[in-house]
mmCIF file of C-alpha atoms in Angstrom:
data_model
loop_
_atom_site.group_PDB
_atom_site.id
_atom_site.type_symbol
_atom_site.label_atom_id
_atom_site.label_comp_id
_atom_site.label_asym_id
_atom_site.label_seq_id
_atom_site.Cartn_x
_atom_site.Cartn_y
_atom_site.Cartn_z
ATOM 1 C CA SER A 275 43.742 -9.664 29.579
ATOM 2 C CA GLY A 276 46.147 -9.325 32.551
ATOM 3 C CA ILE A 277 45.213 -8.418 36.217
ATOM 4 C CA PRO A 278 44.230 -4.874 37.150
ATOM 5 C CA HIS A 279 46.799 -3.172 39.300
ATOM 6 C CA GLU A 280 44.261 -1.364 41.325
ATOM 7 C CA GLU A 281 43.679 -2.159 45.056
ATOM 8 C CA GLY A 282 46.621 -4.742 44.999
ATOM 9 C CA ILE A 283 44.501 -7.431 43.186
ATOM 10 C CA ARG A 284 47.630 -8.405 41.197
ATOM 11 C CA SER A 285 49.847 -9.337 44.385
ATOM 12 C CA LEU A 286 46.831 -11.346 45.828
ATOM 13 C CA CYS A 287 46.261 -13.040 42.550
ATOM 14 C CA TRP A 288 49.864 -14.006 42.206
ATOM 15 C CA LYS A 289 50.049 -15.278 45.822
ATOM 16 C CA ILE A 290 47.152 -17.659 44.799
ATOM 17 C CA LEU A 291 48.412 -18.608 41.386
ATOM 18 C CA LEU A 292 51.989 -19.508 42.789
ATOM 19 C CA ASN A 293 50.318 -21.915 45.269
ATOM 20 C CA TYR A 294 51.281 -19.840 48.242
ATOM 21 C CA LEU A 295 47.736 -18.910 49.475
ATOM 22 C CA PRO A 296 45.368 -21.774 50.314
ATOM 23 C CA LEU A 297 42.058 -21.442 48.129
ATOM 24 C CA ASP A 298 39.948 -21.403 51.322
ATOM 25 C CA GLN A 299 39.830 -17.834 52.323
ATOM 26 C CA THR A 300 38.894 -18.233 55.760
ATOM 27 C CA LEU A 301 42.282 -19.906 56.431
ATOM 28 C CA TRP A 302 44.492 -17.045 55.027
ATOM 29 C CA GLU A 303 44.973 -15.172 58.205
ATOM 30 C CA SER A 304 46.312 -18.145 60.274
ATOM 31 C CA PHE A 305 48.251 -19.395 57.311
ATOM 32 C CA LEU A 306 49.940 -16.000 56.685
ATOM 33 C CA LYS A 307 50.541 -15.544 60.311
ATOM 34 C CA LYS A 308 52.488 -19.157 60.517
ATOM 35 C CA GLN A 309 54.455 -18.587 57.207
ATOM 36 C CA ARG A 310 55.828 -15.314 58.290
ATOM 37 C CA GLU A 311 56.842 -16.668 61.693
ATOM 38 C CA VAL A 312 58.539 -19.506 59.802
ATOM 39 C CA TYR A 313 60.358 -16.867 57.518
ATOM 40 C CA ALA A 314 61.551 -15.056 60.864
ATOM 41 C CA GLN A 315 62.897 -18.280 62.205
ATOM 42 C CA PHE A 316 65.003 -18.671 59.015
ATOM 43 C CA LEU A 317 66.449 -15.388 59.518
ATOM 44 C CA ARG A 318 67.208 -16.105 63.055
ATOM 45 C CA GLU A 319 68.838 -19.381 62.301
ATOM 46 C CA MET A 320 70.859 -18.453 58.989
ATOM 47 C CA ILE A 321 71.775 -15.028 59.238
ATOM 48 C CA ILE A 322 71.399 -13.809 63.172
ATOM 49 C CA GLN A 323 72.944 -16.695 64.957
ATOM 50 C CA PRO A 324 76.085 -17.176 62.553
ATOM 51 C CA GLY A 325 76.405 -13.432 62.817
ATOM 52 C CA ILE A 326 76.478 -13.424 66.553
ATOM 53 C CA ALA A 327 78.903 -16.477 66.481
ATOM 54 C CA LYS A 328 81.171 -14.673 64.102
ATOM 55 C CA ALA A 329 81.127 -11.410 66.184
ATOM 56 C CA ASN A 330 81.848 -13.654 69.394
ATOM 57 C CA LEU A 331 84.620 -15.727 67.736
ATOM 58 C CA GLY A 332 86.372 -12.370 66.592
ATOM 59 C CA LEU A 333 86.292 -10.989 70.085
ATOM 60 C CA SER A 334 87.898 -13.632 72.075
ATOM 61 C CA ARG A 335 91.726 -14.586 71.560
ATOM 62 C CA ALA A 336 91.053 -17.904 73.540
ATOM 63 C CA ASP A 337 88.968 -19.260 70.736
ATOM 64 C CA VAL A 338 91.831 -19.683 68.383
ATOM 65 C CA THR A 339 92.809 -22.753 70.698
ATOM 66 C CA LEU A 340 89.372 -24.277 70.371
ATOM 67 C CA GLU A 341 89.092 -27.080 67.947
ATOM 68 C CA ASP A 342 87.038 -24.793 65.531
ATOM 69 C CA HIS A 343 88.900 -22.089 64.066
ATOM 70 C CA PRO A 344 89.208 -20.449 60.578
ATOM 71 C CA LEU A 345 91.812 -22.756 59.178
ATOM 72 C CA ASN A 346 89.928 -25.869 60.435
ATOM 73 C CA PRO A 347 89.742 -28.215 57.261
ATOM 74 C CA ASN A 348 86.967 -30.383 58.802
ATOM 75 C CA PRO A 349 83.758 -29.924 56.434
ATOM 76 C CA ASP A 350 81.707 -29.718 59.576
ATOM 77 C CA SER A 351 83.614 -26.721 60.741
ATOM 78 C CA ARG A 352 81.335 -23.860 61.445
ATOM 79 C CA TRP A 353 84.048 -21.721 59.881
ATOM 80 C CA ASN A 354 84.166 -23.814 56.676
ATOM 81 C CA ASN A 355 80.531 -23.285 56.198
ATOM 82 C CA TYR A 356 80.857 -19.588 56.965
ATOM 83 C CA PHE A 357 83.513 -19.110 54.096
ATOM 84 C CA LYS A 358 81.340 -21.429 51.831
ATOM 85 C CA ASP A 359 78.354 -19.263 52.349
ATOM 86 C CA ASN A 360 80.505 -15.968 51.717
ATOM 87 C CA GLU A 361 81.072 -17.229 48.277
ATOM 88 C CA ILE A 362 77.503 -17.578 47.367
ATOM 89 C CA LEU A 363 76.766 -14.319 49.159
ATOM 90 C CA LEU A 364 79.171 -12.348 47.243
ATOM 91 C CA GLN A 365 77.640 -13.692 43.949
ATOM 92 C CA ILE A 366 74.102 -12.627 45.106
ATOM 93 C CA ASP A 367 75.445 -9.206 46.219
ATOM 94 C CA LYS A 368 77.070 -8.496 42.854
ATOM 95 C CA ASP A 369 73.909 -9.622 41.146
ATOM 96 C CA VAL A 370 71.172 -7.757 43.217
ATOM 97 C CA ARG A 371 73.010 -4.353 43.294
ATOM 98 C CA ARG A 372 72.384 -4.204 39.696
ATOM 99 C CA LEU A 373 68.780 -5.259 39.561
ATOM 100 C CA TYR A 374 66.853 -2.921 37.113
ATOM 101 C CA PRO A 375 69.505 -0.216 37.249
ATOM 102 C CA ASP A 376 67.230 1.911 35.004
ATOM 103 C CA MET A 377 64.848 2.125 37.903
ATOM 104 C CA ALA A 378 65.561 3.826 41.329
ATOM 105 C CA PHE A 379 63.183 1.397 43.162
ATOM 106 C CA PHE A 380 65.634 -1.116 44.279
ATOM 107 C CA GLN A 381 68.121 1.571 45.622
ATOM 108 C CA ARG A 382 65.537 3.222 47.656
ATOM 109 C CA PRO A 383 64.922 2.470 51.199
ATOM 110 C CA THR A 384 62.011 0.240 52.084
ATOM 111 C CA GLU A 385 59.258 1.617 54.358
ATOM 112 C CA TYR A 386 59.329 -1.615 56.383
ATOM 113 C CA PRO A 387 63.049 -2.556 57.112
ATOM 114 C CA CYS A 388 63.421 -5.904 58.907
ATOM 115 C CA GLN A 389 63.320 -5.216 62.557
ATOM 116 C CA LEU A 390 64.890 -8.435 63.603
ATOM 117 C CA ILE A 391 68.030 -7.490 61.501
ATOM 118 C CA LEU A 392 68.215 -4.103 62.156
ATOM 119 C CA ASP A 393 67.507 -4.132 65.850
ATOM 120 C CA PRO A 394 70.191 -1.557 67.506
ATOM 121 C CA GLN A 395 70.556 -4.254 70.243
ATOM 122 C CA ASN A 396 72.139 -6.678 68.114
ATOM 123 C CA ASP A 397 75.815 -6.693 68.186
ATOM 124 C CA TYR A 398 76.357 -9.001 65.179
ATOM 125 C CA GLU A 399 77.354 -9.248 61.715
ATOM 126 C CA THR A 400 74.638 -8.533 59.122
ATOM 127 C CA LEU A 401 74.880 -9.573 55.431
ATOM 128 C CA ARG A 402 75.974 -6.182 54.362
ATOM 129 C CA ARG A 403 78.897 -6.199 56.818
ATOM 130 C CA ARG A 404 79.756 -9.541 55.659
ATOM 131 C CA VAL A 405 80.079 -8.346 52.064
ATOM 132 C CA GLU A 406 82.082 -5.326 53.305
ATOM 133 C CA GLN A 407 84.522 -7.195 55.327
ATOM 134 C CA THR A 408 85.139 -10.143 53.267
ATOM 135 C CA THR A 409 88.583 -9.926 51.318
ATOM 136 C CA LEU A 410 87.341 -12.316 48.570
ATOM 137 C CA LYS A 411 86.720 -10.201 45.485
ATOM 138 C CA ALA A 412 83.123 -10.835 44.127
ATOM 139 C CA GLN A 413 84.780 -11.064 40.600
ATOM 140 C CA THR A 414 86.448 -14.412 41.307
ATOM 141 C CA VAL A 415 83.116 -16.099 41.806
ATOM 142 C CA HIS A 416 81.867 -17.289 38.424
ATOM 143 C CA ARG A 417 78.615 -19.310 38.180
ATOM 144 C CA ASN A 418 77.489 -17.864 34.797
ATOM 145 C CA ARG A 419 75.926 -20.424 32.622
ATOM 146 C CA SER A 420 75.530 -20.042 28.692
ATOM 147 C CA GLY A 421 75.718 -16.244 28.854
ATOM 148 C CA VAL A 422 72.896 -15.566 31.398
ATOM 149 C CA THR A 423 73.795 -11.714 31.113
ATOM 150 C CA ASN A 424 75.960 -11.749 28.149
ATOM 151 C CA VAL A 425 73.818 -9.348 26.133
ATOM 152 C CA SER A 426 72.655 -6.015 26.890
ATOM 153 C CA SER A 427 68.774 -5.684 26.840
ATOM 154 C CA PRO A 428 66.299 -2.695 26.813
ATOM 155 C CA GLY A 429 67.106 -0.265 29.555
ATOM 156 C CA LYS A 430 69.573 -2.640 31.132
ATOM 157 C CA ALA A 431 72.725 -0.759 31.025
ATOM 158 C CA LEU A 432 74.406 -3.035 33.610
ATOM 159 C CA ASN A 433 77.410 -0.431 34.160
ATOM 160 C CA LEU A 434 74.949 2.420 34.862
ATOM 161 C CA TYR A 435 75.940 2.387 38.540
ATOM 162 C CA PRO A 436 79.262 0.855 39.400
ATOM 163 C CA SER A 437 78.851 -0.872 42.454
ATOM 164 C CA ASN A 438 81.168 1.449 44.598
ATOM 165 C CA GLU A 439 79.082 4.545 43.782
ATOM 166 C CA TYR A 440 75.817 3.079 45.621
ATOM 167 C CA GLU A 441 74.922 5.596 48.171
ATOM 168 C CA VAL A 442 74.990 4.037 51.709
ATOM 169 C CA LEU A 443 71.575 4.426 53.504
ATOM 170 C CA PRO A 444 71.559 5.920 57.029
ATOM 171 C CA SER A 445 71.880 3.402 59.979
ATOM 172 C CA GLY A 446 68.439 1.803 60.725
ATOM 173 C CA THR A 447 67.414 1.787 57.108
ATOM 174 C CA GLU A 448 67.960 -0.713 54.237
ATOM 175 C CA ALA A 449 67.412 -0.597 50.600
ATOM 176 C CA HIS A 450 64.883 -2.907 48.606
ATOM 177 C CA TRP A 451 68.129 -4.787 47.077
ATOM 178 C CA GLU A 452 69.346 -5.677 50.447
ATOM 179 C CA VAL A 453 66.035 -7.324 51.010
ATOM 180 C CA VAL A 454 66.232 -9.412 47.727
ATOM 181 C CA GLU A 455 69.703 -10.265 48.746
ATOM 182 C CA ARG A 456 68.235 -11.864 52.124
ATOM 183 C CA ILE A 457 65.645 -13.681 50.304
ATOM 184 C CA LEU A 458 68.322 -15.091 47.931
ATOM 185 C CA PHE A 459 70.691 -15.927 50.562
ATOM 186 C CA ILE A 460 67.939 -17.842 52.713
ATOM 187 C CA TYR A 461 67.041 -19.682 49.704
ATOM 188 C CA ALA A 462 70.422 -20.818 48.819
ATOM 189 C CA LYS A 463 71.017 -21.954 52.242
ATOM 190 C CA LEU A 464 67.767 -24.077 52.328
ATOM 191 C CA ASN A 465 68.474 -25.493 48.948
ATOM 192 C CA PRO A 466 72.087 -26.468 48.892
ATOM 193 C CA GLY A 467 71.679 -28.838 45.850
ATOM 194 C CA ILE A 468 70.977 -25.621 43.683
ATOM 195 C CA ALA A 469 72.241 -23.029 45.898
ATOM 196 C CA TYR A 470 72.219 -19.817 43.952
ATOM 197 C CA VAL A 471 72.654 -19.599 40.244
ATOM 198 C CA GLN A 472 73.170 -16.260 38.458
ATOM 199 C CA GLY A 473 69.734 -15.057 37.027
ATOM 200 C CA MET A 474 67.706 -16.072 40.104
ATOM 201 C CA ASN A 475 67.859 -12.468 40.991
ATOM 202 C CA GLU A 476 66.068 -11.599 37.800
ATOM 203 C CA ILE A 477 63.168 -13.868 38.976
ATOM 204 C CA VAL A 478 62.843 -12.936 42.629
ATOM 205 C CA GLY A 479 62.934 -9.154 41.566
ATOM 206 C CA PRO A 480 59.715 -8.681 39.694
ATOM 207 C CA ILE A 481 57.713 -10.650 42.342
ATOM 208 C CA TYR A 482 59.428 -8.449 45.232
ATOM 209 C CA TYR A 483 58.454 -5.347 43.410
ATOM 210 C CA THR A 484 54.955 -6.484 42.862
ATOM 211 C CA PHE A 485 54.419 -7.299 46.761
ATOM 212 C CA ALA A 486 56.488 -4.226 47.943
ATOM 213 C CA THR A 487 54.470 -1.791 45.942
ATOM 214 C CA ASP A 488 51.023 -3.055 46.979
ATOM 215 C CA PRO A 489 48.728 -0.208 48.019
ATOM 216 C CA SER A 490 47.786 -1.999 51.085
ATOM 217 C CA SER A 491 50.330 -1.598 54.047
ATOM 218 C CA GLN A 492 49.359 -4.812 55.536
ATOM 219 C CA TRP A 493 50.653 -6.847 52.382
ATOM 220 C CA LYS A 494 53.453 -4.366 51.715
ATOM 221 C CA GLU A 495 54.847 -4.769 55.424
ATOM 222 C CA HIS A 496 55.160 -8.565 54.792
ATOM 223 C CA ALA A 497 56.553 -8.392 51.229
ATOM 224 C CA GLU A 498 59.736 -10.149 52.040
ATOM 225 C CA ALA A 499 58.502 -13.437 53.697
ATOM 226 C CA ASP A 500 55.618 -13.616 51.057
ATOM 227 C CA THR A 501 58.076 -12.968 48.168
ATOM 228 C CA PHE A 502 60.324 -15.729 49.634
ATOM 229 C CA PHE A 503 57.662 -18.400 49.579
ATOM 230 C CA CYS A 504 56.245 -17.488 46.316
ATOM 231 C CA PHE A 505 59.826 -17.386 44.791
ATOM 232 C CA THR A 506 60.499 -20.805 46.419
ATOM 233 C CA ASN A 507 57.132 -22.280 44.854
ATOM 234 C CA LEU A 508 57.974 -20.875 41.487
ATOM 235 C CA MET A 509 61.512 -22.034 41.610
ATOM 236 C CA SER A 510 60.256 -25.635 42.456
ATOM 237 C CA GLU A 511 58.578 -25.635 39.095
ATOM 238 C CA ASN A 512 61.397 -24.100 37.429
ATOM 239 C CA ARG A 513 64.691 -25.160 39.244
ATOM 240 C CA ASP A 514 65.712 -27.877 36.704
ATOM 241 C CA ASN A 515 66.399 -25.011 34.265
ATOM 242 C CA PHE A 516 69.061 -23.929 36.798
ATOM 243 C CA ILE A 517 70.744 -27.308 37.457
ATOM 244 C CA LYS A 518 73.610 -27.758 35.146
ATOM 245 C CA SER A 519 73.750 -31.585 35.591
ATOM 246 C CA LEU A 520 70.138 -31.882 34.188
ATOM 247 C CA ASP A 521 70.835 -29.741 31.177
ATOM 248 C CA ASP A 522 70.576 -32.730 28.919
ATOM 249 C CA SER A 523 68.078 -34.670 30.636
ATOM 250 C CA GLN A 524 64.236 -34.721 29.720
ATOM 251 C CA CYS A 525 63.436 -32.179 32.197
ATOM 252 C CA GLY A 526 66.557 -30.111 31.568
ATOM 253 C CA ILE A 527 66.923 -26.806 29.722
ATOM 254 C CA THR A 528 68.190 -28.221 26.408
ATOM 255 C CA CYS A 529 65.075 -30.148 25.941
ATOM 256 C CA LYS A 530 62.874 -27.032 26.606
ATOM 257 C CA MET A 531 64.947 -24.903 24.114
ATOM 258 C CA GLU A 532 64.579 -27.475 21.495
ATOM 259 C CA SER A 533 60.792 -27.629 22.214
ATOM 260 C CA VAL A 534 60.542 -24.001 21.122
ATOM 261 C CA TYR A 535 62.021 -25.022 17.511
ATOM 262 C CA ALA A 536 59.870 -28.026 17.411
ATOM 263 C CA MET A 537 56.774 -25.965 17.931
ATOM 264 C CA LEU A 538 58.125 -23.266 15.284
ATOM 265 C CA LYS A 539 58.700 -26.007 12.843
ATOM 266 C CA ASP A 540 55.071 -27.034 13.306
ATOM 267 C CA LYS A 541 53.580 -23.364 13.102
ATOM 268 C CA ASP A 542 55.943 -21.725 10.690
ATOM 269 C CA PRO A 543 58.137 -24.317 8.714
ATOM 270 C CA GLN A 544 59.508 -21.631 6.467
ATOM 271 C CA LEU A 545 60.926 -19.521 9.349
ATOM 272 C CA PHE A 546 62.193 -22.914 11.017
ATOM 273 C CA LEU A 547 64.115 -23.723 7.872
ATOM 274 C CA LYS A 548 65.685 -20.164 7.613
ATOM 275 C CA LEU A 549 67.055 -20.349 11.164
ATOM 276 C CA GLU A 550 68.283 -23.876 10.722
ATOM 277 C CA GLU A 551 69.884 -22.858 7.389
ATOM 278 C CA GLN A 552 71.651 -19.970 9.165
ATOM 279 C CA ASN A 553 72.882 -22.393 12.047
ATOM 280 C CA ILE A 554 71.056 -20.220 14.460
ATOM 281 C CA LYS A 555 70.771 -22.662 17.386
ATOM 282 C CA PRO A 556 67.855 -22.213 20.047
ATOM 283 C CA GLN A 557 70.376 -22.175 22.745
ATOM 284 C CA TYR A 558 71.900 -18.773 21.272
ATOM 285 C CA PHE A 559 68.775 -16.803 22.669
ATOM 286 C CA THR A 560 66.114 -19.036 24.214
ATOM 287 C CA PHE A 561 68.375 -20.121 27.012
ATOM 288 C CA ARG A 562 68.033 -16.707 28.673
ATOM 289 C CA TRP A 563 64.240 -16.387 27.404
ATOM 290 C CA LEU A 564 63.187 -19.673 29.259
ATOM 291 C CA THR A 565 65.426 -19.570 32.463
ATOM 292 C CA LEU A 566 64.599 -16.042 33.358
ATOM 293 C CA LEU A 567 60.786 -16.127 32.147
ATOM 294 C CA LEU A 568 61.619 -13.257 29.642
ATOM 295 C CA SER A 569 62.502 -10.955 32.472
ATOM 296 C CA GLN A 570 65.606 -9.699 30.759
ATOM 297 C CA GLU A 571 63.797 -9.044 27.516
ATOM 298 C CA PHE A 572 61.494 -6.549 28.337
ATOM 299 C CA LEU A 573 60.903 -3.399 30.743
ATOM 300 C CA LEU A 574 59.662 -4.318 34.242
ATOM 301 C CA PRO A 575 55.940 -3.384 33.907
ATOM 302 C CA ASP A 576 55.859 -5.607 30.717
ATOM 303 C CA VAL A 577 57.506 -8.478 32.389
ATOM 304 C CA ILE A 578 54.886 -8.258 34.966
ATOM 305 C CA ARG A 579 52.185 -8.172 32.538
ATOM 306 C CA ILE A 580 53.543 -11.282 30.612
ATOM 307 C CA TRP A 581 53.670 -13.000 34.117
ATOM 308 C CA ASP A 582 50.014 -12.333 34.736
ATOM 309 C CA SER A 583 49.285 -14.595 31.876
ATOM 310 C CA LEU A 584 52.145 -17.048 32.490
ATOM 311 C CA PHE A 585 51.212 -17.650 36.031
ATOM 312 C CA SER A 586 47.530 -17.972 35.361
ATOM 313 C CA ASP A 587 47.925 -20.634 32.684
ATOM 314 C CA GLN A 588 47.311 -24.015 33.881
ATOM 315 C CA ASP A 589 50.502 -25.067 32.131
ATOM 316 C CA ARG A 590 52.618 -22.123 32.640
ATOM 317 C CA PHE A 591 55.913 -23.348 31.256
ATOM 318 C CA HIS A 592 54.159 -24.673 27.979
ATOM 319 C CA PHE A 593 52.660 -21.258 27.664
ATOM 320 C CA LEU A 594 55.924 -19.836 27.989
ATOM 321 C CA LEU A 595 57.140 -21.947 25.096
ATOM 322 C CA LEU A 596 54.230 -20.503 22.960
ATOM 323 C CA VAL A 597 55.065 -16.959 23.994
ATOM 324 C CA CYS A 598 58.544 -17.672 22.707
ATOM 325 C CA CYS A 599 57.337 -19.136 19.502
ATOM 326 C CA ALA A 600 54.928 -16.220 19.190
ATOM 327 C CA MET A 601 57.922 -13.804 19.611
ATOM 328 C CA LEU A 602 59.665 -15.415 16.562
ATOM 329 C CA ILE A 603 56.600 -15.406 14.329
ATOM 330 C CA LEU A 604 55.886 -11.686 14.922
ATOM 331 C CA ILE A 605 59.521 -10.873 13.506
ATOM 332 C CA ARG A 606 59.522 -13.412 10.862
ATOM 333 C CA ASP A 607 59.833 -10.784 7.900
ATOM 334 C CA SER A 608 62.870 -9.354 9.485
ATOM 335 C CA LEU A 609 64.161 -12.928 10.192
ATOM 336 C CA LEU A 610 63.388 -14.241 6.661
ATOM 337 C CA ALA A 611 65.398 -11.022 5.269
ATOM 338 C CA GLY A 612 68.140 -10.984 7.591
ATOM 339 C CA ASP A 613 71.612 -12.525 7.597
ATOM 340 C CA PHE A 614 73.147 -14.389 10.520
ATOM 341 C CA THR A 615 74.556 -11.425 12.255
ATOM 342 C CA ALA A 616 71.343 -9.195 11.678
ATOM 343 C CA ASN A 617 69.286 -12.075 12.952
ATOM 344 C CA MET A 618 71.249 -12.763 16.077
ATOM 345 C CA ARG A 619 71.070 -9.158 16.887
ATOM 346 C CA LEU A 620 67.374 -9.142 16.590
ATOM 347 C CA LEU A 621 66.985 -12.146 18.837
ATOM 348 C CA GLN A 622 69.286 -11.199 21.413
ATOM 349 C CA ASP A 623 67.746 -7.683 21.623
ATOM 350 C CA TYR A 624 64.305 -8.380 20.950
ATOM 351 C CA PRO A 625 62.613 -5.489 19.011
ATOM 352 C CA ILE A 626 58.846 -5.483 19.766
ATOM 353 C CA SER A 627 58.027 -3.752 23.002
ATOM 354 C CA ASP A 628 54.301 -4.179 22.946
ATOM 355 C CA VAL A 629 53.752 -7.315 24.932
ATOM 356 C CA HIS A 630 49.940 -7.377 24.455
ATOM 357 C CA THR A 631 50.699 -8.266 20.669
ATOM 358 C CA ILE A 632 52.948 -11.139 21.665
ATOM 359 C CA LEU A 633 50.393 -12.412 24.228
ATOM 360 C CA THR A 634 47.529 -12.130 21.740
ATOM 361 C CA LYS A 635 49.811 -14.233 19.204
ATOM 362 C CA ALA A 636 50.723 -16.717 21.728
ATOM 363 C CA LYS A 637 47.080 -17.398 22.656
ATOM 364 C CA GLU A 638 46.109 -17.574 19.060
ATOM 365 C CA LEU A 639 48.840 -20.431 18.675
ATOM 366 C CA GLN A 640 47.487 -22.137 21.683
ATOM 367 C CA GLU A 641 43.765 -22.267 20.432
ATOM 368 C CA ASN A 642 45.160 -23.638 17.127
ATOM 369 C CA SER A 643 47.181 -26.611 18.417
#
């Protein structure tokens, strides 16, 4: 039935369900203190120190004669890493600026800007400055797979705010999207095997929103660190979907997409045959449904409601397959009547917005299996 939003129960439950908080409540205080300190250390090592190094390197002419310089081809060169990081940062920046453009939340300043980063004593380059100063155009960096954002979804007019029209917040403040950018950048640095793939912003967004709007200021103040660890835990279960080289393996996304059709064949053979007949392959629409946990198919409050059920299921990714199957069965009459074009339109811009109906159907399928 979902988690009540009152008194911040949801953000507490999510922290437990995503295996962040230990089940022993007496350990919470010391555990949280330790984790938040670990995160602060990540900020120091991956954003602040490189920022100081860059600021220092930029100041002194003598540095050019040292072994490490911007054109140094050595893979261990600090500059080389800096430029590589910039490519990832530009892609993250482009994606987080357009998170939920139909809501003002991500453009608004956070009540708890990161003091470590915004300390006026710091004379160093922040992520925002890095993006502003870099000459590489973000458009040249493409890491899209199978059209993660190729189709507009409800309320997601991606060009609502062209990126040059974002209002710049006064010094000493930062927008919520900048916090999300930092979380994703740190994640990419700590997980070089996967780094950042377009669409991860859509998974971190709802978690951060839930934590950053918690009624308790104690939780809200640490939304960034807590989101980072919960996102990392969720990605550890979901990351295979984002690794292209695993696409066709047992644990890859192709296998999961085919599982949706296998389940549909079992639950509704007639509908399955119709989609097969029209050559509507599962990857045409389930790729986005599965990798982004339906976060692009519904408005944010509905995504959060679906995630309540998803996170609390013992086998959450199997439950996600059931939800996808339920979504197909609930529009079976339209699909059976439609041609290829009409059906593709239905599947890529899903018509039912009442998520309660979808979850009830998914539960029913689960009980009958």
